[in-house]
Tab-separated table of C-alpha atoms in Angstrom:
chain	number	residue	atom	x	y	z
A	17	MET	CA	-8.369	-12.040	15.200
A	18	PRO	CA	-5.397	-12.299	17.577
A	19	VAL	CA	-4.682	-15.149	19.939
A	20	PRO	CA	-6.107	-14.243	23.393
A	21	ASP	CA	-3.418	-12.849	25.697
A	22	ALA	CA	-4.400	-15.052	28.621
A	23	LEU	CA	-3.759	-18.287	26.736
A	24	GLU	CA	-0.149	-19.375	26.575
A	25	PHE	CA	1.785	-22.361	25.351
A	26	PHE	CA	3.824	-24.491	27.752
A	27	ILE	CA	6.374	-27.124	26.837
A	28	ASP	CA	7.333	-29.671	29.468
A	29	PRO	CA	9.936	-32.000	27.942
A	30	GLY	CA	10.048	-34.068	31.139
A	31	ARG	CA	6.504	-35.229	30.419
A	32	CYS	CA	7.128	-36.247	26.817
A	33	ILE	CA	6.645	-39.971	26.202
A	34	GLY	CA	7.649	-39.901	22.539
A	35	CYS	CA	4.281	-41.117	21.257
A	36	GLN	CA	4.418	-38.847	18.194
A	37	ALA	CA	0.743	-37.984	18.479
A	38	CYS	CA	1.650	-34.303	18.136
A	39	ILE	CA	3.510	-34.953	14.890
A	40	GLN	CA	0.483	-36.660	13.383
A	41	ALA	CA	-1.983	-34.111	14.688
A	42	CYS	CA	0.131	-31.245	13.404
A	43	THR	CA	-0.405	-32.346	9.813
A	44	GLU	CA	-4.149	-31.928	10.278
A	45	CYS	CA	-3.945	-28.205	10.844
A	46	ASP	CA	-5.566	-26.156	8.121
A	47	THR	CA	-2.675	-23.717	7.997
A	48	HIS	CA	-0.020	-26.426	7.610
A	49	LYS	CA	-0.907	-27.754	4.159
A	50	GLY	CA	-0.610	-31.335	5.377
A	51	GLN	CA	2.931	-30.870	6.677
A	52	SER	CA	3.993	-31.537	10.236
A	53	MET	CA	5.793	-28.618	11.826
A	54	ILE	CA	6.821	-30.435	14.977
A	55	GLN	CA	10.183	-32.019	15.493
A	56	LEU	CA	10.535	-34.734	18.096
A	57	ASP	CA	14.149	-34.765	19.215
A	58	TYR	CA	15.789	-37.737	20.846
A	59	VAL	CA	18.073	-36.322	23.482
A	60	ASP	CA	20.589	-39.146	23.396
A	61	ARG	CA	19.115	-41.944	21.425
A	62	ALA	CA	21.807	-44.493	22.144
A	63	HIS	CA	21.358	-44.262	25.864
A	64	SER	CA	17.885	-42.932	26.569
A	65	THR	CA	14.293	-42.972	25.402
A	66	GLN	CA	13.878	-39.363	26.405
A	67	THR	CA	12.372	-37.195	23.698
A	68	VAL	CA	11.804	-33.455	23.442
A	69	PRO	CA	9.007	-32.032	21.314
A	70	VAL	CA	10.075	-28.830	19.587
A	71	VAL	CA	7.474	-26.331	18.505
A	72	CYS	CA	8.215	-22.743	17.579
A	73	LEU	CA	8.888	-20.642	20.654
A	74	HIS	CA	7.885	-17.392	18.912
A	75	CYS	CA	10.808	-15.215	19.971
A	76	ASP	CA	10.436	-11.569	20.862
A	77	SER	CA	13.235	-10.921	18.415
A	78	PRO	CA	12.830	-13.776	15.955
A	79	THR	CA	16.167	-14.748	14.454
A	80	CYS	CA	14.471	-16.376	11.471
A	81	ALA	CA	12.900	-13.068	10.518
A	82	GLU	CA	16.084	-11.150	11.285
A	83	VAL	CA	18.042	-13.154	8.741
A	84	CYS	CA	15.350	-13.317	6.059
A	85	PRO	CA	16.692	-11.489	2.986
A	86	ALA	CA	13.262	-11.394	1.353
A	87	ASP	CA	11.365	-9.847	4.270
A	88	ALA	CA	9.013	-12.816	4.123
A	89	ILE	CA	8.712	-13.798	7.782
A	90	LYS	CA	6.251	-11.693	9.711
A	91	ARG	CA	4.974	-11.627	13.255
A	92	THR	CA	1.343	-10.826	13.943
A	93	GLU	CA	0.146	-8.517	16.700
A	94	ASP	CA	-0.220	-11.362	19.198
A	95	GLY	CA	3.468	-12.265	18.911
A	96	ILE	CA	2.996	-15.309	16.664
A	97	VAL	CA	5.749	-15.625	14.075
A	98	GLN	CA	4.007	-16.856	10.951
A	99	THR	CA	5.065	-19.145	8.134
A	100	ALA	CA	6.905	-17.251	5.398
A	101	ARG	CA	4.663	-15.280	3.076
A	102	LYS	CA	4.473	-17.327	-0.103
A	103	PRO	CA	4.825	-14.429	-2.558
A	104	ARG	CA	8.023	-13.293	-0.861
A	105	CYS	CA	9.803	-16.455	0.264
A	106	ILE	CA	12.743	-17.310	-1.988
A	107	ALA	CA	13.466	-20.650	-0.289
A	108	CYS	CA	17.022	-19.614	0.586
A	109	ASN	CA	17.111	-21.638	3.814
A	110	ASN	CA	18.626	-18.778	5.847
A	111	CYS	CA	15.940	-19.065	8.505
A	112	VAL	CA	16.286	-22.838	8.687
A	113	LEU	CA	19.985	-22.472	9.419
A	114	ALA	CA	19.663	-19.486	11.735
A	115	CYS	CA	16.909	-20.540	14.120
A	116	PRO	CA	18.540	-21.524	17.405
A	117	PHE	CA	15.748	-24.008	18.081
A	118	GLY	CA	15.727	-25.604	14.625
A	119	VAL	CA	12.084	-24.843	13.981
A	120	PRO	CA	11.645	-23.596	10.377
A	121	LYS	CA	11.334	-26.316	7.765
A	122	MET	CA	11.978	-25.877	4.088
A	123	GLN	CA	9.287	-27.392	1.906
A	124	THR	CA	11.275	-27.831	-1.262
A	125	LYS	CA	8.246	-28.949	-3.276
A	126	MET	CA	6.555	-25.642	-2.532
A	127	ASN	CA	9.732	-23.560	-2.368
A	128	LEU	CA	8.391	-22.248	0.887
A	129	MET	CA	9.625	-22.145	4.439
A	130	MET	CA	6.922	-23.376	6.747
A	131	LYS	CA	7.035	-23.268	10.499
A	132	CYS	CA	4.877	-23.809	13.522
A	133	ASP	CA	2.366	-20.974	13.661
A	134	MET	CA	0.700	-22.345	16.780
A	135	CYS	CA	-2.187	-23.528	14.564
A	136	TYR	CA	-3.155	-19.939	13.953
A	137	ASP	CA	-6.588	-20.825	12.575
A	138	ARG	CA	-7.395	-22.510	15.886
A	139	THR	CA	-5.621	-20.423	18.522
A	140	SER	CA	-6.855	-17.167	17.031
A	141	VAL	CA	-10.396	-18.264	17.847
A	142	GLY	CA	-9.493	-19.502	21.329
A	143	LEU	CA	-9.025	-23.206	20.532
A	144	LYS	CA	-5.964	-25.218	21.494
A	145	PRO	CA	-3.367	-25.980	18.845
A	146	TRP	CA	-3.596	-29.532	17.537
A	147	CYS	CA	-0.470	-30.776	19.324
A	148	ALA	CA	-1.642	-29.535	22.719
A	149	SER	CA	-5.088	-31.004	22.037
A	150	VAL	CA	-3.794	-34.509	21.452
A	151	CYS	CA	-0.761	-34.702	23.744
A	152	PRO	CA	-1.696	-37.490	26.203
A	153	SER	CA	0.821	-36.453	28.858
A	154	GLN	CA	0.341	-32.715	28.263
A	155	ALA	CA	4.031	-32.208	27.582
A	156	LEU	CA	2.617	-29.715	25.132
A	157	ALA	CA	-0.031	-27.693	26.921
A	158	PHE	CA	-2.033	-24.619	26.037
A	159	GLY	CA	-3.869	-22.679	28.723
A	160	THR	CA	-3.604	-19.937	31.280
A	161	ARG	CA	-0.750	-19.407	33.708
A	162	GLU	CA	-3.123	-19.913	36.620
A	163	GLU	CA	-4.128	-23.320	35.254
A	164	MET	CA	-0.482	-24.311	34.940
A	165	ALA	CA	0.368	-23.157	38.454
A	166	ARG	CA	-2.546	-25.143	39.851
A	167	LEU	CA	-1.957	-28.350	37.863
A	168	ARG	CA	1.833	-28.399	38.108
A	169	PRO	CA	2.865	-27.163	41.520
A	170	GLN	CA	6.375	-28.598	41.115
A	171	ALA	CA	7.204	-26.639	37.994
A	172	LYS	CA	7.415	-23.053	36.864
A	173	PRO	CA	7.328	-21.563	33.379
A	174	VAL	CA	10.454	-19.906	31.993
A	175	ASN	CA	10.655	-18.040	28.731
A	176	THR	CA	14.227	-16.812	28.568
A	177	PHE	CA	16.963	-18.793	26.845
A	178	ARG	CA	20.657	-18.197	26.480
A	179	PHE	CA	22.811	-19.341	23.599
A	180	GLY	CA	26.319	-18.208	24.408
A	181	LEU	CA	26.120	-14.425	24.328
A	182	GLN	CA	22.628	-14.278	22.841
A	183	THR	CA	19.674	-14.067	25.193
A	184	ILE	CA	16.297	-14.883	23.699
A	185	ARG	CA	12.920	-14.219	25.193
A	186	THR	CA	10.005	-16.153	23.785
A	187	LYS	CA	6.248	-16.173	23.806
A	188	VAL	CA	6.165	-19.903	24.489
A	189	ASN	CA	7.189	-21.086	27.944
A	190	ILE	CA	9.212	-24.083	28.938
A	191	MET	CA	8.529	-25.751	32.291
A	192	VAL	CA	11.458	-26.092	34.666
A	193	PRO	CA	11.578	-27.344	38.257
A	194	ARG	CA	10.094	-24.762	40.594
A	195	ASP	CA	13.187	-24.717	42.761
A	196	ALA	CA	15.503	-24.120	39.816
A	197	SER	CA	18.005	-21.444	40.733
A	198	SER	CA	17.860	-19.569	37.434
A	199	ASP	CA	15.071	-18.111	35.367
A	200	ILE	CA	17.179	-18.521	32.249
A	201	VAL	CA	17.605	-21.764	30.330
A	202	ASP	CA	21.219	-21.876	29.228
A	203	VAL	CA	20.894	-24.079	26.168
A	204	THR	CA	24.495	-24.263	25.083
A	205	ALA	CA	25.643	-25.142	28.577
A	206	ALA	CA	24.169	-28.573	27.929
A	207	MET	CA	26.746	-29.172	25.230
A	208	HIS	CA	29.339	-29.638	27.930
A	209	GLU	CA	27.297	-32.218	29.784
A	210	PRO	CA	29.084	-35.583	29.874
A	211	THR	CA	26.434	-37.690	28.144
A	212	ILE	CA	24.407	-35.475	25.895
A	213	GLY	CA	26.084	-35.314	22.498
A	214	HIS	CA	29.333	-36.168	24.160
A	215	GLU	CA	30.837	-38.336	21.442
A	216	ILE	CA	30.514	-35.693	18.746
A	217	LEU	CA	31.196	-32.541	20.647
A	218	ASP	CA	34.304	-33.812	22.351
A	219	ASP	CA	35.946	-33.714	18.962
A	220	VAL	CA	34.588	-30.291	18.107
A	221	PHE	CA	35.202	-28.413	21.314
A	222	LEU	CA	38.737	-29.410	22.057
A	223	GLY	CA	39.001	-27.102	25.051
A	224	VAL	CA	36.232	-28.884	26.866
A	225	PRO	CA	37.516	-31.096	29.658
A	226	ASP	CA	36.809	-34.806	29.539
A	227	GLY	CA	33.441	-35.615	30.946
A	228	GLY	CA	32.339	-38.640	32.886
A	229	ASP	CA	32.724	-41.989	31.275
A	230	ALA	CA	35.364	-41.235	28.634
B	7	MET	CA	5.810	-14.538	41.384
B	8	ILE	CA	4.783	-16.478	38.336
B	9	GLN	CA	3.666	-13.309	36.622
B	10	SER	CA	7.052	-11.754	37.215
B	11	GLN	CA	8.685	-14.264	34.875
B	12	ARG	CA	7.644	-12.281	31.872
B	13	GLY	CA	8.881	-9.042	33.281
B	14	VAL	CA	12.578	-9.897	33.380
B	15	GLU	CA	13.387	-7.217	30.831
B	16	GLY	CA	10.115	-5.332	30.880
B	17	PRO	CA	6.841	-6.223	29.199
B	18	ARG	CA	6.570	-7.240	25.574
B	19	ASP	CA	6.054	-4.123	23.544
B	20	LEU	CA	4.772	-5.120	20.163
B	21	ASP	CA	2.928	-1.860	19.659
B	22	HIS	CA	6.180	-0.068	19.118
B	23	GLY	CA	7.376	-2.468	16.521
B	24	THR	CA	10.178	-4.879	16.270
B	25	VAL	CA	12.568	-5.163	19.167
B	26	PRO	CA	16.031	-5.570	17.659
B	27	PRO	CA	18.344	-8.215	19.113
B	28	ASP	CA	20.665	-5.638	20.659
B	29	GLY	CA	17.737	-4.023	22.464
B	30	ARG	CA	18.648	-0.467	21.497
B	31	PRO	CA	15.823	1.913	20.484
B	32	LEU	CA	14.683	2.037	16.905
B	33	ALA	CA	16.222	5.482	16.384
B	34	ASP	CA	19.694	4.032	16.940
B	35	GLN	CA	19.164	1.213	14.473
B	36	PRO	CA	20.323	1.174	10.869
B	37	LYS	CA	17.768	2.360	8.372
B	38	TRP	CA	17.194	-1.052	6.824
B	39	ARG	CA	15.666	-2.197	10.081
B	40	GLN	CA	13.024	0.511	9.840
B	41	ASP	CA	12.445	-0.327	6.190
B	42	PHE	CA	11.965	-4.035	6.831
B	43	PRO	CA	10.033	-4.393	10.086
B	44	ILE	CA	9.287	-7.859	11.342
B	45	ASP	CA	5.893	-7.065	12.763
B	46	TRP	CA	2.960	-7.419	10.429
B	47	ALA	CA	1.335	-4.140	11.460
B	48	GLN	CA	4.374	-2.032	10.654
B	49	ASP	CA	5.039	-3.863	7.416
B	50	GLU	CA	1.764	-2.864	5.768
B	51	TYR	CA	1.731	-6.299	4.224
B	52	VAL	CA	-1.415	-6.859	2.180
B	53	SER	CA	-2.569	-10.440	2.317
B	54	ARG	CA	-4.383	-12.068	-0.551
B	55	ARG	CA	-7.561	-12.134	1.494
B	56	GLU	CA	-7.325	-8.413	2.218
B	57	LEU	CA	-6.753	-7.677	-1.452
B	58	VAL	CA	-9.739	-9.774	-2.510
B	59	LYS	CA	-11.897	-8.139	0.132
B	60	PHE	CA	-10.849	-4.686	-1.052
B	61	MET	CA	-11.551	-5.531	-4.678
B	62	VAL	CA	-14.955	-7.072	-3.969
B	63	LEU	CA	-16.035	-4.126	-1.839
B	64	THR	CA	-14.862	-1.479	-4.297
B	65	SER	CA	-16.428	-3.344	-7.229
B	66	GLY	CA	-19.657	-3.585	-5.241
B	67	ALA	CA	-19.556	0.122	-4.491
B	68	LEU	CA	-18.981	0.870	-8.159
B	69	ALA	CA	-21.898	-1.351	-9.218
B	70	ALA	CA	-24.152	0.215	-6.578
B	71	GLY	CA	-23.174	3.681	-7.809
B	72	GLN	CA	-24.028	2.764	-11.393
B	73	LEU	CA	-27.360	1.358	-10.307
B	74	TRP	CA	-28.077	4.527	-8.372
B	75	ILE	CA	-27.391	6.628	-11.469
B	76	VAL	CA	-29.687	4.414	-13.558
B	77	LEU	CA	-32.520	4.642	-11.024
B	78	LYS	CA	-32.039	8.371	-10.661
B	79	SER	CA	-32.291	8.944	-14.399
B	80	LEU	CA	-35.345	6.663	-14.641
B	81	PHE	CA	-37.279	8.544	-11.990
B	82	ARG	CA	-36.081	12.025	-12.770
B	83	GLN	CA	-38.903	14.548	-12.943
B	84	SER	CA	-38.889	16.655	-16.057
B	85	PRO	CA	-39.470	20.331	-15.318
B	86	ALA	CA	-41.966	20.426	-18.188
B	87	SER	CA	-45.057	22.454	-17.573
B	88	ALA	CA	-48.077	23.116	-19.724
B	89	VAL	CA	-47.869	26.852	-19.280
B	90	GLY	CA	-44.163	27.276	-19.939
B	91	THR	CA	-41.925	30.258	-19.521
B	92	PRO	CA	-41.981	33.078	-22.074
B	93	ILE	CA	-38.521	33.531	-23.532
B	94	ALA	CA	-38.979	35.683	-26.628
B	95	ARG	CA	-41.500	37.351	-28.856
B	96	VAL	CA	-41.804	35.987	-32.378
B	97	ASP	CA	-41.175	39.367	-33.986
B	98	GLU	CA	-38.081	39.850	-31.874
B	99	LEU	CA	-36.053	37.545	-34.110
B	100	VAL	CA	-35.608	37.493	-37.849
B	101	VAL	CA	-35.331	34.108	-39.567
B	102	GLY	CA	-31.834	32.879	-38.771
B	103	GLY	CA	-31.659	35.107	-35.731
B	104	ALA	CA	-30.671	33.769	-32.328
B	105	LYS	CA	-31.048	34.663	-28.688
B	106	THR	CA	-29.721	33.261	-25.429
B	107	PHE	CA	-31.926	32.655	-22.439
B	108	THR	CA	-32.045	30.603	-19.292
B	109	TYR	CA	-34.637	27.929	-18.639
B	110	PRO	CA	-35.419	27.011	-15.961
B	111	GLU	CA	-34.306	30.068	-14.063
B	112	GLY	CA	-30.640	29.836	-13.160
B	113	SER	CA	-29.774	27.202	-15.749
B	114	THR	CA	-26.779	27.247	-18.053
B	115	PRO	CA	-27.306	29.466	-21.124
B	116	ARG	CA	-29.687	28.122	-23.778
B	117	LEU	CA	-29.717	29.163	-27.405
B	118	LEU	CA	-32.954	29.978	-29.280
B	119	VAL	CA	-32.736	30.032	-33.090
B	120	ARG	CA	-35.525	30.999	-35.467
B	121	THR	CA	-35.266	28.553	-38.377
B	122	GLY	CA	-38.352	29.548	-40.361
B	123	ALA	CA	-41.365	31.787	-40.391
B	124	ALA	CA	-43.052	29.876	-37.596
B	125	THR	CA	-40.369	27.405	-36.518
B	126	PHE	CA	-37.975	27.789	-33.625
B	127	VAL	CA	-35.410	25.461	-32.053
B	128	ALA	CA	-33.629	25.830	-28.755
B	129	TYR	CA	-30.704	23.899	-27.272
B	130	ASP	CA	-28.369	24.067	-24.376
B	131	GLN	CA	-25.545	26.332	-25.465
B	132	GLN	CA	-22.786	24.247	-23.931
B	133	CYS	CA	-21.016	21.966	-26.351
B	134	THR	CA	-21.216	18.364	-25.151
B	135	HIS	CA	-17.496	17.974	-25.701
B	136	LEU	CA	-15.880	20.490	-23.319
B	137	LEU	CA	-18.697	22.958	-22.572
B	138	CYS	CA	-17.654	25.761	-24.934
B	139	PRO	CA	-20.641	27.866	-26.095
B	140	VAL	CA	-21.930	26.909	-29.513
B	141	VAL	CA	-22.885	29.546	-32.082
B	142	PRO	CA	-25.496	29.184	-34.827
B	143	ALA	CA	-24.266	28.667	-38.410
B	144	PHE	CA	-27.696	29.150	-39.950
B	145	GLU	CA	-26.527	29.267	-43.581
B	146	VAL	CA	-25.294	25.640	-43.384
B	147	GLY	CA	-28.062	24.472	-41.044
B	148	ARG	CA	-25.727	23.700	-38.176
B	149	LEU	CA	-24.481	24.861	-34.818
B	150	HIS	CA	-20.760	25.400	-34.561
B	151	CYS	CA	-18.458	25.037	-31.595
B	152	PRO	CA	-15.318	27.021	-32.393
B	153	CYS	CA	-13.158	25.568	-29.634
B	154	HIS	CA	-12.465	22.245	-31.337
B	155	ASN	CA	-14.436	22.689	-34.547
B	156	GLY	CA	-17.429	20.661	-33.457
B	157	TRP	CA	-20.631	20.730	-35.454
B	158	PHE	CA	-24.246	19.968	-34.531
B	159	ASP	CA	-27.302	19.630	-36.722
B	160	LEU	CA	-29.544	22.639	-36.230
B	161	GLU	CA	-32.778	20.683	-36.650
B	162	THR	CA	-32.023	17.826	-34.241
B	163	GLY	CA	-29.064	18.901	-32.120
B	164	ARG	CA	-27.160	15.743	-32.997
B	165	PRO	CA	-23.386	15.949	-33.462
B	166	VAL	CA	-22.349	15.724	-37.090
B	167	ALA	CA	-18.614	16.520	-37.033
B	168	GLY	CA	-15.752	17.116	-34.665
B	169	PRO	CA	-15.146	15.837	-31.168
B	170	PRO	CA	-18.660	15.955	-29.625
B	171	GLN	CA	-20.294	12.546	-29.232
B	172	ARG	CA	-23.608	13.480	-27.639
B	173	ALA	CA	-26.460	15.662	-28.861
B	174	LEU	CA	-27.162	19.037	-27.339
B	175	PRO	CA	-29.976	18.902	-24.756
B	176	ARG	CA	-33.033	20.233	-26.491
B	177	VAL	CA	-35.398	22.789	-24.984
B	178	LEU	CA	-39.052	22.099	-25.848
B	179	LEU	CA	-40.854	25.110	-27.211
B	180	GLN	CA	-44.398	26.267	-27.857
B	181	VAL	CA	-45.416	29.321	-29.835
B	182	ARG	CA	-48.634	30.932	-28.638
B	183	ASN	CA	-49.985	34.372	-29.445
B	184	GLY	CA	-46.738	35.625	-30.877
B	185	THR	CA	-44.679	34.533	-27.920
B	186	VAL	CA	-42.210	31.647	-27.665
B	187	TYR	CA	-42.535	29.596	-24.481
B	188	ALA	CA	-40.063	27.059	-23.149
B	189	THR	CA	-41.939	24.095	-21.691
B	190	GLY	CA	-39.283	21.551	-20.884
B	191	VAL	CA	-35.812	20.148	-21.497
B	192	GLU	CA	-35.027	16.874	-23.210
B	193	ASP	CA	-31.986	14.987	-22.004
B	194	SER	CA	-28.942	14.710	-24.164
B	195	LYS	CA	-29.047	11.657	-26.392
B	196	THR	CA	-26.325	10.132	-28.457
């Protein structure tokens, strides 16, 4: 049974309080074999408590599946990119390295790539995924677009991302300020921000001008 | 306005399969992309659950079919009748002589053999191996199928040599007033 079209997933990193409830809840999902599929990223741990929960964004053209040499990663009719098929996965790690969002996780004990499948056993019957069920600030939310528009009048959902020359459209939406000028989240542009990852990337991208406090 | 977000590059079109990263139509893509689709529906991937379901259902159908055959053979009506159908006169055949007939009307050919002064036997003429017609070999007390050298006992119809494994179906006979009547057919037994 496919996930209902009307129900969508919304990520709002600005609401994340870093409580890790989603990480714990994720392990409870029947399709996750006790593993947590969520990564909670610290944006700049030395200077900020800001965290960003990362679930799979279920790309229209999933890079993980594109690079899979064993044809193990499949997307179901509702656009959910599933965990690698166990009989096919050769645990080569290609998908782990290729995913622009860093979602797939290699379970070396099982020799199997596992990834967020939006709690397929739950969402396919109309329930919320575990993370969205437990998230106290609803940084991870699952519902209809109308609900989102009503509850969060200051934000709008965006589902297009840009990494350099690659544009990615996803099934999952990310919430941005309503008055944002662009409907595209330019992810790599953030690498040139003065604070975020500044210490490392200054050495890597030599052409980048000095930023801020250096 | 919110709805238009999704439509930046047109609606999602999963029905037509995987959208490649370069966005060009599938016809312009290399062949490997058609051979290894990302979408489950195009991949014809058979999950373990689907396989188990298929096997359980087909096994169930097979078992039900077997049961149906058993019930059908248990309740099958024999065409036996007390009156019977006249198939030959006694003086028509010498001892060791044979005649083909059909019983009931429209059946496969049956073979009537006179084995003694007042004794007759009749069997289906089709060999139980590959349906070749059997011929009487009265001098050795057998029926012979020349196709693969199969032999049947003339008295009982049971296979005695060669490929056949099952006995010839026997036609029940009665002799009344100088006429041989067929009154029924016994099923083939091993």
